[in-house]
Short mmCIF file of C-alpha atoms in Angstrom, two decimals:
data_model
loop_
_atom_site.label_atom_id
_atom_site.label_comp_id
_atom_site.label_asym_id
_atom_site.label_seq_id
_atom_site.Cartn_x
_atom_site.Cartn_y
_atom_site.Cartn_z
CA UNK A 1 0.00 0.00 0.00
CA UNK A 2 1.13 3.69 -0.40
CA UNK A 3 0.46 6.18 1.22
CA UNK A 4 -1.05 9.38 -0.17
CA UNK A 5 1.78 11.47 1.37
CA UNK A 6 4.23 9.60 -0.82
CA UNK A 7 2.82 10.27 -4.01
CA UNK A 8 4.47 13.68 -4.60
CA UNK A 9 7.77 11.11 -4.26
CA UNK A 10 6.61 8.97 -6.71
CA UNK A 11 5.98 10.93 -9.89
CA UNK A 12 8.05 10.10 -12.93
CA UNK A 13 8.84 6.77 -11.38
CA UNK A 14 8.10 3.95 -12.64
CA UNK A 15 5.20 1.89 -10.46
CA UNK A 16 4.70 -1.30 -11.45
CA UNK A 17 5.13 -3.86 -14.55
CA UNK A 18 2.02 -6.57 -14.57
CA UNK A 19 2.19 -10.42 -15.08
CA UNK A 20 1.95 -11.55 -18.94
CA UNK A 21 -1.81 -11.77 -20.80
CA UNK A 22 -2.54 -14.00 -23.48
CA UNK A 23 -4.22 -12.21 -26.37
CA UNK A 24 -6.09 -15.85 -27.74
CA UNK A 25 -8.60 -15.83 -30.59
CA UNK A 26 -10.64 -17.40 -28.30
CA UNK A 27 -10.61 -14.25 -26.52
CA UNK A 28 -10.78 -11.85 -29.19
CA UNK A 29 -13.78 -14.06 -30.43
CA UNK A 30 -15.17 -13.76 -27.14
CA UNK A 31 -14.65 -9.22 -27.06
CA UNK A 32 -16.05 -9.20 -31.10
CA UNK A 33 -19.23 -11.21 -29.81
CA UNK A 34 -19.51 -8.65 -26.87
CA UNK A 35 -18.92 -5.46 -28.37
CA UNK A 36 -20.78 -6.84 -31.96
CA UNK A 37 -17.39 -5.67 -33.78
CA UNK A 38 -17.00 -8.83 -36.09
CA UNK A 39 -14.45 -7.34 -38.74
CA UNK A 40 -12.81 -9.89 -40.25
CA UNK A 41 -9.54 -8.90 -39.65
CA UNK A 42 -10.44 -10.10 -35.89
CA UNK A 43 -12.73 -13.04 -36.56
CA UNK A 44 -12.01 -14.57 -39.51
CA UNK A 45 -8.00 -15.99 -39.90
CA UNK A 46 -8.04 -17.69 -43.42
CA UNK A 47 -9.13 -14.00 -44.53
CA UNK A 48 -6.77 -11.85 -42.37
CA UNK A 49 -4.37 -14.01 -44.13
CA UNK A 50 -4.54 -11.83 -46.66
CA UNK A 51 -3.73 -8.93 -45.15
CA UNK A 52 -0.58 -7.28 -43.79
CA UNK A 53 -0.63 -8.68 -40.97
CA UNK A 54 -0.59 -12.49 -41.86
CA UNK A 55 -3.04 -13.10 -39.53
CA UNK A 56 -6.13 -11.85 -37.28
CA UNK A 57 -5.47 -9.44 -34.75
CA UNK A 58 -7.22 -7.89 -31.21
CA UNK A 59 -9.30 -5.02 -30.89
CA UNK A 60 -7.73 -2.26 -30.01
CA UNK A 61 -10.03 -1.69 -27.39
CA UNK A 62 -9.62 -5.09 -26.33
CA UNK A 63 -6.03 -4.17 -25.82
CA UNK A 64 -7.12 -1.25 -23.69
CA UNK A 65 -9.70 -3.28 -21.92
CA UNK A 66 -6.70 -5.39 -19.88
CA UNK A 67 -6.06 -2.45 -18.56
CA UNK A 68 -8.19 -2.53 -15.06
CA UNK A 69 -6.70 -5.99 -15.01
CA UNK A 70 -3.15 -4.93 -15.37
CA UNK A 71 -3.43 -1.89 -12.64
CA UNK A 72 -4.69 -4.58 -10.32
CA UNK A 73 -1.55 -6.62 -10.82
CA UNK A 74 0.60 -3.73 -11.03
CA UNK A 75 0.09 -0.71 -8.92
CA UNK A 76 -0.14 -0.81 -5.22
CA UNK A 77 -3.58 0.65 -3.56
CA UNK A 78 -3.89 4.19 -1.75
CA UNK A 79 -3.69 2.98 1.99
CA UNK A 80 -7.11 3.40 2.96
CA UNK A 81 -8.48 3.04 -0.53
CA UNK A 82 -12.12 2.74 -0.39
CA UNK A 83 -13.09 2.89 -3.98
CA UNK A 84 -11.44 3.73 -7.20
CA UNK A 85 -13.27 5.62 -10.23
CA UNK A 86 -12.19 5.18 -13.93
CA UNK A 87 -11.95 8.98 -14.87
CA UNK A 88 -10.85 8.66 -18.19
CA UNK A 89 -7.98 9.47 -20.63
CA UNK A 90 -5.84 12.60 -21.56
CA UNK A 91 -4.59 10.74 -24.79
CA UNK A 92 -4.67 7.50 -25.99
CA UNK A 93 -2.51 5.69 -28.88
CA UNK A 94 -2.70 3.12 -30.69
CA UNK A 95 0.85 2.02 -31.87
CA UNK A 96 1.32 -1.91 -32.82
CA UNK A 97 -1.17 -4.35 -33.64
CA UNK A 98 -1.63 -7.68 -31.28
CA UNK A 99 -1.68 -10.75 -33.03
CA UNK A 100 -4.02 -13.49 -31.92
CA UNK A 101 -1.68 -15.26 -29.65
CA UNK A 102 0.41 -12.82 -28.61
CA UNK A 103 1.15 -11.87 -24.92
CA UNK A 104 0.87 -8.20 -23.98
CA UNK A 105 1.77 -6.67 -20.07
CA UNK A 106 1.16 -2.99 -18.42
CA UNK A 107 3.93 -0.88 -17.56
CA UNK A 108 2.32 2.43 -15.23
CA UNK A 109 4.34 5.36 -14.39
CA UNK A 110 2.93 8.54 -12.27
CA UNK A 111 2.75 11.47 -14.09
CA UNK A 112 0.96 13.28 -11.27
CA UNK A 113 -1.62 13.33 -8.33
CA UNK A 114 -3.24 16.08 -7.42
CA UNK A 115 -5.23 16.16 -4.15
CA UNK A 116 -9.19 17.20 -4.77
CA UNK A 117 -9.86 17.11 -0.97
CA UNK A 118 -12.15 15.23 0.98
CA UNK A 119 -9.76 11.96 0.90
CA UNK A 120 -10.36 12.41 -3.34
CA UNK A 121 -6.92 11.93 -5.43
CA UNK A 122 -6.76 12.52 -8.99
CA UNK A 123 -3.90 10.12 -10.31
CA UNK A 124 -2.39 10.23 -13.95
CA UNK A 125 -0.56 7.46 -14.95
CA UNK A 126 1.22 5.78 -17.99
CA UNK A 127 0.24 3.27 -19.46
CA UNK A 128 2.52 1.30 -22.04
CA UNK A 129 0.67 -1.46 -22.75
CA UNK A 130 4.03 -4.06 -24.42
CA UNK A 131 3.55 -7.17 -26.57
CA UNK A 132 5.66 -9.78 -25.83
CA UNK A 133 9.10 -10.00 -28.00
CA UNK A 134 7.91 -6.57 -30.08
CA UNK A 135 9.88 -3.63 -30.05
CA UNK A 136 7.52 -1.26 -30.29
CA UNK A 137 4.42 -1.43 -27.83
CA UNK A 138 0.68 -1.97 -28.56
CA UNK A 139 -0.35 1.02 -26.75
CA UNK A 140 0.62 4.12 -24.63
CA UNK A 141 -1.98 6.42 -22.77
CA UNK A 142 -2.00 8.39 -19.82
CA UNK A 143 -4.61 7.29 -17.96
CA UNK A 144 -6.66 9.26 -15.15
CA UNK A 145 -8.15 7.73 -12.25
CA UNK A 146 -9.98 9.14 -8.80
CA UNK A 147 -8.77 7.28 -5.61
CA UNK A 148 -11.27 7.83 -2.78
CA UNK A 149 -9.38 6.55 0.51
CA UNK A 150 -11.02 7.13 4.20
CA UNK A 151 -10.05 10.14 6.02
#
């Protein structure tokens, strides 16, 4: 846990790295029937064949949807953390595509957190989102999110 005093200490540091997510077709199959985005280039492999990328490839807002998954793994609560709120995104970019079967993690770093009172903190993070073995990542936002801890 950290404390909210330490945040100030924090910023520009690196804060955590998550564990390793498989990126199946299974589970791309799985976000296209949720979201009813079928484009072939996600759902269908003989076609994506075709294509330049030799094969199907995720969402990109599957890619971003590992997110809450990879915070959990990767960044260490507010001691005292009572709820967190998803407050959105300052920018957002897609960069590489994820193959089906590809492995992608979360790297975070603070970029700031601003104190809104009332036990409210207003945290921006990065978030490089890396596929396994690529050299350039799949994703890179900076990500804002309220931390409500007790007071």
């Amino acid at each position: 846990m950290t404390k909210p005093q330490e945040l100030q200490g924090l910023i520009g540091q690196e804060i955590g790295v998550s564990r390793w997510f498989e990126v199946s077709q299974a589970r791309i199959d799985a976000f296209a029937d949720c979201t009813e985005d079928r484009q072939f280039i996600h759902v269908d492999p003989e076609a994506a064949k075709a294509t330049p990328f030799g094969g199907t490839i995720a969402h990109g807002f599957l890619t971003l949807s590992l997110a809450s998954a990879m915070s959990y793994d990767a960044v260490a609560p507010l001691d005292g953390l009572t709820m967190g709120i998803n407050y959105g995104f300052d920018k957002l970019r897609f960069l590489a595509p994820v193959r089906a079967g590809s492995r992608v993690r979360g790297r975070f770093r603070l970029l700031s957190a601003e104190d809104k009172g009332g036990g409210r903190w207003l945290l921006k993070q990065e978030l490089t989102v890396e596929i396994e073995g690529a050299d350039k990542p799949a994703l890179v936002a900076e990500w804002l999110g309220m931390q409500v801890v007790a007071h």
